Amino acid sequence: MESFRYRLNNIGQIITPSVISASTDTISAIISYANNYGLSIVEYGDYMSEHPERLKKINEYEALHPESAKKVDDFLSSLPLQDRLGIKYLIYTAEEPYRSLCLKYMDKFKITSTIESGVFTHESGAFFWHKDATLVFDIDEDRINSRGQYYTFFHEMGHAIDYYYGKENGADDFYSSVFKTNGKTLSDYNIQDVENNVRQSLGDLLKSEEYKGLSASEKQKMLDNISQNILKQDENYDNLSAKEQELQDTLEIDYTFKLSGPDNESASDVYQGVTNFTIDSRDYGYGHSDGYWFDKNGNNTNKTNKESFAEFFGRKMTVGDTSIDGLESIETYLPESKEHMEKMLESMG
């Protein structure tokens, strides 16, 4: 009865006054919206009472974009109702090109829960696996994710978009591996950001009273030796002087706390990837397991671009303070990478 009353009132408003100047398509869309919203009163009663404005936005978008709505419904069909609606709201209200990129590739892969997946075991319980066209994550954990509700879902969605856009545009790899600005890829900018921040942090530490007796050239030599060692994944640590080793150890402790917590996940992961865990904040934050970035012989097995892009995409798709704080952290610790990713996304729009 409530549903019927809502639809009747809306249709009554459309035909009063008796002469209206709207097109047939517009009237159909309005009636479709009224029907959808009316049915939502019945189907989504509990969700509506808690999130009336969200449900209104969902119905407005789906009334005007029925093909996209069907695509999203099919893709999210394995998830509980509250999560389907929560994710729909974030997709439909996202700015461009994020919304269109989410919608574009949904028919190319599927969602599989962590328990149901037969792909392989992953340390985080969440991943996009292009060979099996599968997105795996734990919806119960993601619903209360400290990095933002559904952050992991959109992080893995970012990996899928990165992969399919690259393949669609003739790349043999993920798009973030090949897209360049000023001749540099995202991985190049990740390294540049880490180096710049490490050198700045070392400079700040060298201003302390402990190093007051050193000349400017001596301080510069320490700064150069330590920063180069860190960027070479600590392979020259034994060749540093005792004073340099002490300063590097202090620097590593500082980063452990500076890059801690959910807001700093992206910077934490990238700094670990560039330095092979010489800078490592996993005890207080986020990151991958040993061996993910470099093998036991010191060979680079994964570059940081894919994770950097997915982490940025996840922050852009979530809402609230943690999304804002996460983007501010990226701006602080990965400023050149952030600018590059924004241009990359512009090129994908």
Short mmCIF file of C-alpha atoms in Angstrom, two decimals:
data_model
loop_
_atom_site.label_atom_id
_atom_site.label_comp_id
_atom_site.label_asym_id
_atom_site.label_seq_id
_atom_site.Cartn_x
_atom_site.Cartn_y
_atom_site.Cartn_z
CA MET A 1 0.00 0.00 0.00
CA GLU A 2 2.83 2.35 0.86
CA SER A 3 4.55 1.52 -2.42
CA PHE A 4 1.35 2.05 -4.44
CA ARG A 5 0.61 5.35 -2.68
CA TYR A 6 4.09 6.65 -3.49
CA ARG A 7 3.80 5.75 -7.17
CA LEU A 8 0.27 7.17 -7.46
CA ASN A 9 1.31 10.49 -5.92
CA ASN A 10 4.28 10.83 -8.28
CA ILE A 11 2.29 9.98 -11.38
CA GLY A 12 -0.37 12.45 -10.24
CA GLN A 13 2.23 15.19 -10.06
CA ILE A 14 3.38 14.38 -13.60
CA ILE A 15 -0.08 14.84 -15.14
CA THR A 16 -0.92 18.05 -13.24
CA PRO A 17 -1.29 20.43 -14.96
CA SER A 18 -2.94 18.53 -17.80
CA VAL A 19 -0.65 20.05 -20.42
CA ILE A 20 3.06 19.31 -19.89
CA SER A 21 6.07 19.99 -22.09
CA ALA A 22 8.30 17.01 -21.16
CA SER A 23 9.41 14.47 -23.77
CA THR A 24 8.10 10.92 -23.80
CA ASP A 25 11.52 9.65 -22.70
CA THR A 26 11.57 12.05 -19.75
CA ILE A 27 8.09 11.06 -18.64
CA SER A 28 9.00 7.37 -18.99
CA ALA A 29 12.11 7.93 -16.89
CA ILE A 30 10.10 9.71 -14.19
CA ILE A 31 7.50 6.96 -14.12
CA SER A 32 10.26 4.35 -14.06
CA TYR A 33 11.89 6.14 -11.14
CA ALA A 34 8.57 6.34 -9.28
CA ASN A 35 7.98 2.63 -9.88
CA ASN A 36 11.51 1.69 -8.80
CA TYR A 37 11.37 3.82 -5.69
CA GLY A 38 7.93 2.55 -4.82
CA LEU A 39 9.09 -1.03 -5.09
CA SER A 40 12.15 -0.15 -3.01
CA ILE A 41 9.88 0.79 -0.12
CA VAL A 42 8.81 -2.85 -0.05
CA GLU A 43 12.05 -4.59 -1.01
CA TYR A 44 14.56 -2.43 0.89
CA GLY A 45 12.51 -1.36 3.87
CA ASP A 46 15.24 -1.68 6.52
CA TYR A 47 17.93 -0.15 4.34
CA MET A 48 15.58 2.69 3.35
CA SER A 49 14.89 3.65 6.92
CA GLU A 50 18.63 3.96 7.61
CA HIS A 51 19.79 5.42 4.26
CA PRO A 52 16.84 7.13 2.52
CA GLU A 53 19.03 9.59 0.58
CA ARG A 54 21.35 6.84 -0.63
CA LEU A 55 18.46 4.76 -1.90
CA LYS A 56 17.02 7.82 -3.63
CA LYS A 57 20.31 8.36 -5.48
CA ILE A 58 20.44 4.69 -6.49
CA ASN A 59 16.92 4.76 -7.91
CA GLU A 60 17.48 8.05 -9.70
CA TYR A 61 20.53 6.66 -11.48
CA GLU A 62 19.01 3.28 -12.32
CA ALA A 63 15.82 4.83 -13.72
CA LEU A 64 17.94 6.71 -16.25
CA HIS A 65 20.51 3.96 -16.85
CA PRO A 66 18.66 0.61 -16.91
CA GLU A 67 21.40 -1.20 -18.87
CA SER A 68 24.06 -0.19 -16.35
CA ALA A 69 21.73 -1.16 -13.51
CA LYS A 70 21.34 -4.66 -14.92
CA LYS A 71 25.10 -4.99 -15.38
CA VAL A 72 25.73 -3.95 -11.77
CA ASP A 73 22.98 -6.23 -10.45
CA ASP A 74 24.46 -9.21 -12.28
CA PHE A 75 27.97 -8.43 -11.06
CA LEU A 76 27.00 -7.91 -7.41
CA SER A 77 24.42 -10.71 -7.27
CA SER A 78 26.51 -12.92 -4.98
CA LEU A 79 26.69 -10.25 -2.24
CA PRO A 80 24.18 -9.59 0.57
CA LEU A 81 21.53 -6.94 -0.15
CA GLN A 82 22.98 -4.27 2.15
CA ASP A 83 26.36 -4.57 0.45
CA ARG A 84 24.93 -4.50 -3.05
CA LEU A 85 23.18 -1.26 -2.22
CA GLY A 86 26.18 0.22 -0.41
CA ILE A 87 28.49 -0.49 -3.35
CA LYS A 88 25.92 0.71 -5.87
CA TYR A 89 25.64 4.04 -4.09
CA LEU A 90 29.42 4.56 -4.18
CA ILE A 91 29.65 3.67 -7.87
CA TYR A 92 26.65 5.73 -9.00
CA THR A 93 27.73 8.84 -7.09
CA ALA A 94 31.44 8.64 -7.96
CA GLU A 95 32.95 11.37 -10.08
CA GLU A 96 34.12 10.62 -13.60
CA PRO A 97 36.02 8.75 -14.92
CA TYR A 98 35.83 6.53 -11.82
CA ARG A 99 32.14 5.68 -12.22
CA SER A 100 32.42 4.80 -15.91
CA LEU A 101 35.57 2.74 -15.37
CA CYS A 102 33.84 0.70 -12.65
CA LEU A 103 30.87 0.02 -14.93
CA LYS A 104 32.86 -0.68 -18.08
CA TYR A 105 34.53 -3.98 -17.23
CA MET A 106 32.03 -5.65 -14.90
CA ASP A 107 31.05 -8.24 -17.49
CA LYS A 108 34.66 -9.44 -17.87
CA PHE A 109 35.21 -10.92 -14.40
CA LYS A 110 33.28 -12.17 -11.39
CA ILE A 111 33.22 -11.83 -7.61
CA THR A 112 34.19 -14.89 -5.63
CA SER A 113 34.30 -15.01 -1.85
CA THR A 114 37.59 -15.90 -0.15
CA ILE A 115 36.19 -19.23 1.04
CA GLU A 116 34.72 -20.27 -2.31
CA SER A 117 37.72 -19.33 -4.41
CA GLY A 118 39.80 -22.17 -5.79
CA VAL A 119 42.37 -19.89 -7.39
CA PHE A 120 45.18 -19.88 -4.85
CA THR A 121 45.85 -18.88 -1.28
CA HIS A 122 46.73 -15.21 -0.82
CA GLU A 123 48.12 -13.76 2.35
CA SER A 124 45.58 -10.95 2.59
CA GLY A 125 42.56 -12.97 1.54
CA ALA A 126 41.82 -10.45 -1.22
CA PHE A 127 43.08 -10.19 -4.79
CA PHE A 128 42.19 -9.77 -8.45
CA TRP A 129 43.47 -12.69 -10.52
CA HIS A 130 43.38 -11.84 -14.24
CA LYS A 131 44.11 -15.40 -15.41
CA ASP A 132 40.92 -16.63 -13.78
CA ALA A 133 38.95 -13.36 -14.20
CA THR A 134 38.20 -13.43 -10.47
CA LEU A 135 37.91 -10.78 -7.77
CA VAL A 136 38.26 -12.26 -4.29
CA PHE A 137 37.58 -10.47 -1.01
CA ASP A 138 35.84 -10.94 2.33
CA ILE A 139 32.64 -8.89 2.31
CA ASP A 140 32.14 -9.18 6.09
CA GLU A 141 35.57 -7.67 6.74
CA ASP A 142 35.20 -5.05 4.02
CA ARG A 143 31.91 -3.82 5.46
CA ILE A 144 33.81 -2.58 8.52
CA ASN A 145 37.12 -1.81 6.80
CA SER A 146 39.18 0.75 8.75
CA ARG A 147 40.41 2.15 5.41
CA GLY A 148 36.83 2.93 4.40
CA GLN A 149 33.75 0.81 3.83
CA TYR A 150 34.28 -1.43 0.75
CA TYR A 151 37.83 -0.14 0.27
CA THR A 152 39.17 -3.63 -0.49
CA PHE A 153 36.45 -4.20 -3.09
CA PHE A 154 37.37 -1.01 -4.92
CA HIS A 155 41.10 -1.65 -4.47
CA GLU A 156 40.73 -4.97 -6.29
CA MET A 157 38.38 -3.33 -8.80
CA GLY A 158 41.24 -0.90 -9.46
CA HIS A 159 43.52 -3.83 -10.31
CA ALA A 160 40.90 -5.18 -12.74
CA ILE A 161 40.45 -1.81 -14.45
CA ASP A 162 44.22 -1.37 -14.69
CA TYR A 163 44.53 -4.80 -16.33
CA TYR A 164 41.56 -4.69 -18.74
CA TYR A 165 42.20 -1.12 -19.85
CA GLY A 166 45.81 -2.03 -20.60
CA LYS A 167 44.79 -5.09 -22.63
CA GLU A 168 42.09 -3.14 -24.44
CA ASN A 169 44.59 -0.49 -25.47
CA GLY A 170 47.29 -2.79 -26.80
CA ALA A 171 49.50 -3.09 -23.72
CA ASP A 172 51.03 -6.44 -22.84
CA ASP A 173 50.85 -5.47 -19.18
CA PHE A 174 48.74 -3.48 -16.76
CA TYR A 175 48.14 0.08 -17.97
CA SER A 176 49.94 1.52 -14.93
CA SER A 177 53.08 -0.32 -16.09
CA VAL A 178 53.22 1.42 -19.47
CA PHE A 179 51.53 4.81 -19.15
CA LYS A 180 54.13 7.58 -18.99
CA THR A 181 54.30 11.28 -18.23
CA ASN A 182 57.56 13.06 -18.96
CA GLY A 183 59.03 9.71 -19.96
CA LYS A 184 58.39 8.10 -16.55
CA THR A 185 56.06 5.31 -15.44
CA LEU A 186 54.24 5.14 -12.12
CA SER A 187 56.95 2.88 -10.68
CA ASP A 188 59.53 5.51 -11.63
CA TYR A 189 57.56 8.17 -9.79
CA ASN A 190 57.17 5.87 -6.77
CA ILE A 191 60.97 5.58 -6.56
CA GLN A 192 61.37 9.33 -7.03
CA ASP A 193 58.89 10.11 -4.24
CA VAL A 194 60.59 7.70 -1.84
CA GLU A 195 64.00 9.16 -2.58
CA ASN A 196 62.82 12.75 -2.15
CA ASN A 197 61.09 12.02 1.14
CA VAL A 198 63.99 9.96 2.52
CA ARG A 199 66.47 12.72 1.70
CA GLN A 200 64.22 15.34 3.29
CA SER A 201 63.78 13.23 6.43
CA LEU A 202 67.52 12.62 6.69
CA GLY A 203 68.13 16.34 6.33
CA ASP A 204 65.74 17.03 9.19
CA LEU A 205 67.47 14.45 11.43
CA LEU A 206 70.88 15.93 10.65
CA LYS A 207 69.71 19.27 12.06
CA SER A 208 69.60 17.80 15.57
CA GLU A 209 72.16 18.65 18.27
CA GLU A 210 73.76 15.23 17.87
CA TYR A 211 75.18 16.23 14.47
CA LYS A 212 75.92 19.86 15.27
CA GLY A 213 79.68 19.35 15.10
CA LEU A 214 79.64 18.01 11.53
CA SER A 215 80.41 20.23 8.57
CA ALA A 216 77.91 20.77 5.77
CA SER A 217 79.92 18.51 3.45
CA GLU A 218 80.09 15.74 6.06
CA LYS A 219 76.33 15.90 6.56
CA GLN A 220 75.77 15.85 2.81
CA LYS A 221 77.99 12.77 2.47
CA MET A 222 76.02 10.95 5.17
CA LEU A 223 72.75 11.92 3.53
CA ASP A 224 73.92 10.70 0.10
CA ASN A 225 75.38 7.41 1.40
CA ILE A 226 72.31 6.48 3.45
CA SER A 227 69.71 7.46 0.84
CA GLN A 228 71.58 5.56 -1.88
CA ASN A 229 71.83 2.50 0.35
CA ILE A 230 68.12 2.55 1.11
CA LEU A 231 67.26 2.86 -2.59
CA LYS A 232 69.54 -0.11 -3.27
CA GLN A 233 67.48 -2.17 -0.80
CA ASP A 234 70.09 -1.93 1.99
CA GLU A 235 72.76 -3.88 0.11
CA ASN A 236 75.55 -1.50 1.23
CA TYR A 237 74.61 -1.23 4.91
CA ASP A 238 77.83 -2.94 6.08
CA ASN A 239 79.86 -0.36 4.15
CA LEU A 240 78.28 2.57 5.99
CA SER A 241 80.18 4.15 8.85
CA ALA A 242 78.98 3.46 12.40
CA LYS A 243 77.55 6.99 12.55
CA GLU A 244 75.73 6.48 9.24
CA GLN A 245 74.32 3.14 10.37
CA GLU A 246 73.07 4.75 13.55
CA LEU A 247 71.39 7.53 11.57
CA GLN A 248 69.77 5.06 9.16
CA ASP A 249 68.47 2.97 12.07
CA THR A 250 66.89 6.12 13.54
CA LEU A 251 65.36 6.96 10.17
CA GLU A 252 63.83 3.49 9.83
CA ILE A 253 62.25 3.76 13.28
CA ASP A 254 60.81 7.16 12.38
CA TYR A 255 59.19 5.74 9.24
CA THR A 256 57.78 2.79 11.15
CA PHE A 257 55.56 5.23 13.02
CA LYS A 258 55.11 7.89 10.32
CA LEU A 259 53.66 5.32 7.92
CA SER A 260 51.58 3.45 10.51
CA GLY A 261 47.81 3.05 10.55
CA PRO A 262 45.14 2.62 7.87
CA ASP A 263 45.43 6.15 6.49
CA ASN A 264 49.02 5.54 5.39
CA GLU A 265 48.47 2.15 3.74
CA SER A 266 49.48 3.30 0.25
CA ALA A 267 52.69 5.04 1.30
CA SER A 268 53.57 2.19 3.65
CA ASP A 269 53.21 -0.40 0.88
CA VAL A 270 55.07 1.60 -1.77
CA TYR A 271 57.98 2.51 0.53
CA GLN A 272 58.33 -1.16 1.47
CA GLY A 273 58.23 -2.14 -2.21
CA VAL A 274 60.85 0.38 -3.30
CA THR A 275 63.25 -0.40 -0.44
CA ASN A 276 62.54 -4.15 -0.07
CA PHE A 277 61.34 -3.61 3.52
CA THR A 278 64.33 -1.52 4.59
CA ILE A 279 61.54 0.91 5.43
CA ASP A 280 58.96 -1.36 7.02
CA SER A 281 55.89 -0.31 8.97
CA ARG A 282 53.96 -3.60 8.81
CA ASP A 283 54.02 -4.03 12.59
CA TYR A 284 51.84 -0.92 12.87
CA GLY A 285 50.30 -0.70 9.43
CA TYR A 286 49.89 -2.43 6.08
CA GLY A 287 52.03 -4.16 3.49
CA HIS A 288 52.81 -7.36 1.66
CA SER A 289 54.76 -10.37 2.91
CA ASP A 290 58.50 -10.96 2.55
CA GLY A 291 59.39 -12.02 -0.97
CA TYR A 292 56.54 -10.13 -2.62
CA TRP A 293 58.69 -7.32 -4.03
CA PHE A 294 62.10 -9.00 -4.31
CA ASP A 295 63.12 -12.65 -4.30
CA LYS A 296 65.77 -14.09 -1.97
CA ASN A 297 68.49 -13.22 -4.49
CA GLY A 298 67.49 -9.57 -4.53
CA ASN A 299 65.79 -9.67 -7.93
CA ASN A 300 62.73 -7.45 -8.32
CA THR A 301 59.67 -9.68 -8.75
CA ASN A 302 56.90 -7.06 -8.52
CA LYS A 303 57.04 -3.35 -9.26
CA THR A 304 55.02 -0.98 -7.13
CA ASN A 305 52.85 0.57 -9.86
CA LYS A 306 49.95 -1.89 -9.67
CA GLU A 307 49.51 -1.59 -5.90
CA SER A 308 50.03 2.17 -5.96
CA PHE A 309 47.27 2.61 -8.55
CA ALA A 310 44.83 0.22 -6.85
CA GLU A 311 45.34 1.95 -3.49
CA PHE A 312 44.73 5.36 -5.02
CA PHE A 313 41.62 4.10 -6.85
CA GLY A 314 40.25 2.55 -3.65
CA ARG A 315 40.61 5.87 -1.79
CA LYS A 316 38.90 7.78 -4.60
CA MET A 317 35.91 5.42 -4.57
CA THR A 318 35.30 5.38 -0.80
CA VAL A 319 33.87 8.25 1.24
CA GLY A 320 34.31 9.77 4.69
CA ASP A 321 37.21 10.94 6.81
CA THR A 322 39.38 7.89 6.18
CA SER A 323 39.17 8.45 2.42
CA ILE A 324 40.16 12.09 2.85
CA ASP A 325 42.98 11.24 5.24
CA GLY A 326 44.21 8.46 2.96
CA LEU A 327 44.39 10.82 -0.02
CA GLU A 328 46.19 13.41 2.12
CA SER A 329 48.77 10.76 3.06
CA ILE A 330 49.32 9.96 -0.62
CA GLU A 331 49.74 13.68 -1.30
CA THR A 332 52.31 13.93 1.51
CA TYR A 333 54.41 10.84 0.80
CA LEU A 334 53.75 10.21 -2.92
CA PRO A 335 53.02 13.63 -4.46
CA GLU A 336 54.61 13.03 -7.88
CA SER A 337 52.94 9.61 -8.09
CA LYS A 338 49.57 11.13 -7.26
CA GLU A 339 49.89 13.74 -10.01
CA HIS A 340 50.91 11.02 -12.48
CA MET A 341 47.93 8.82 -11.52
CA GLU A 342 45.51 11.70 -11.96
CA LYS A 343 46.83 12.23 -15.50
CA MET A 344 46.66 8.49 -16.10
CA LEU A 345 42.99 8.45 -15.09
CA GLU A 346 42.30 11.48 -17.28
CA SER A 347 43.70 9.51 -20.22
CA MET A 348 41.31 6.66 -19.39
CA GLY A 349 38.22 8.88 -19.25
#
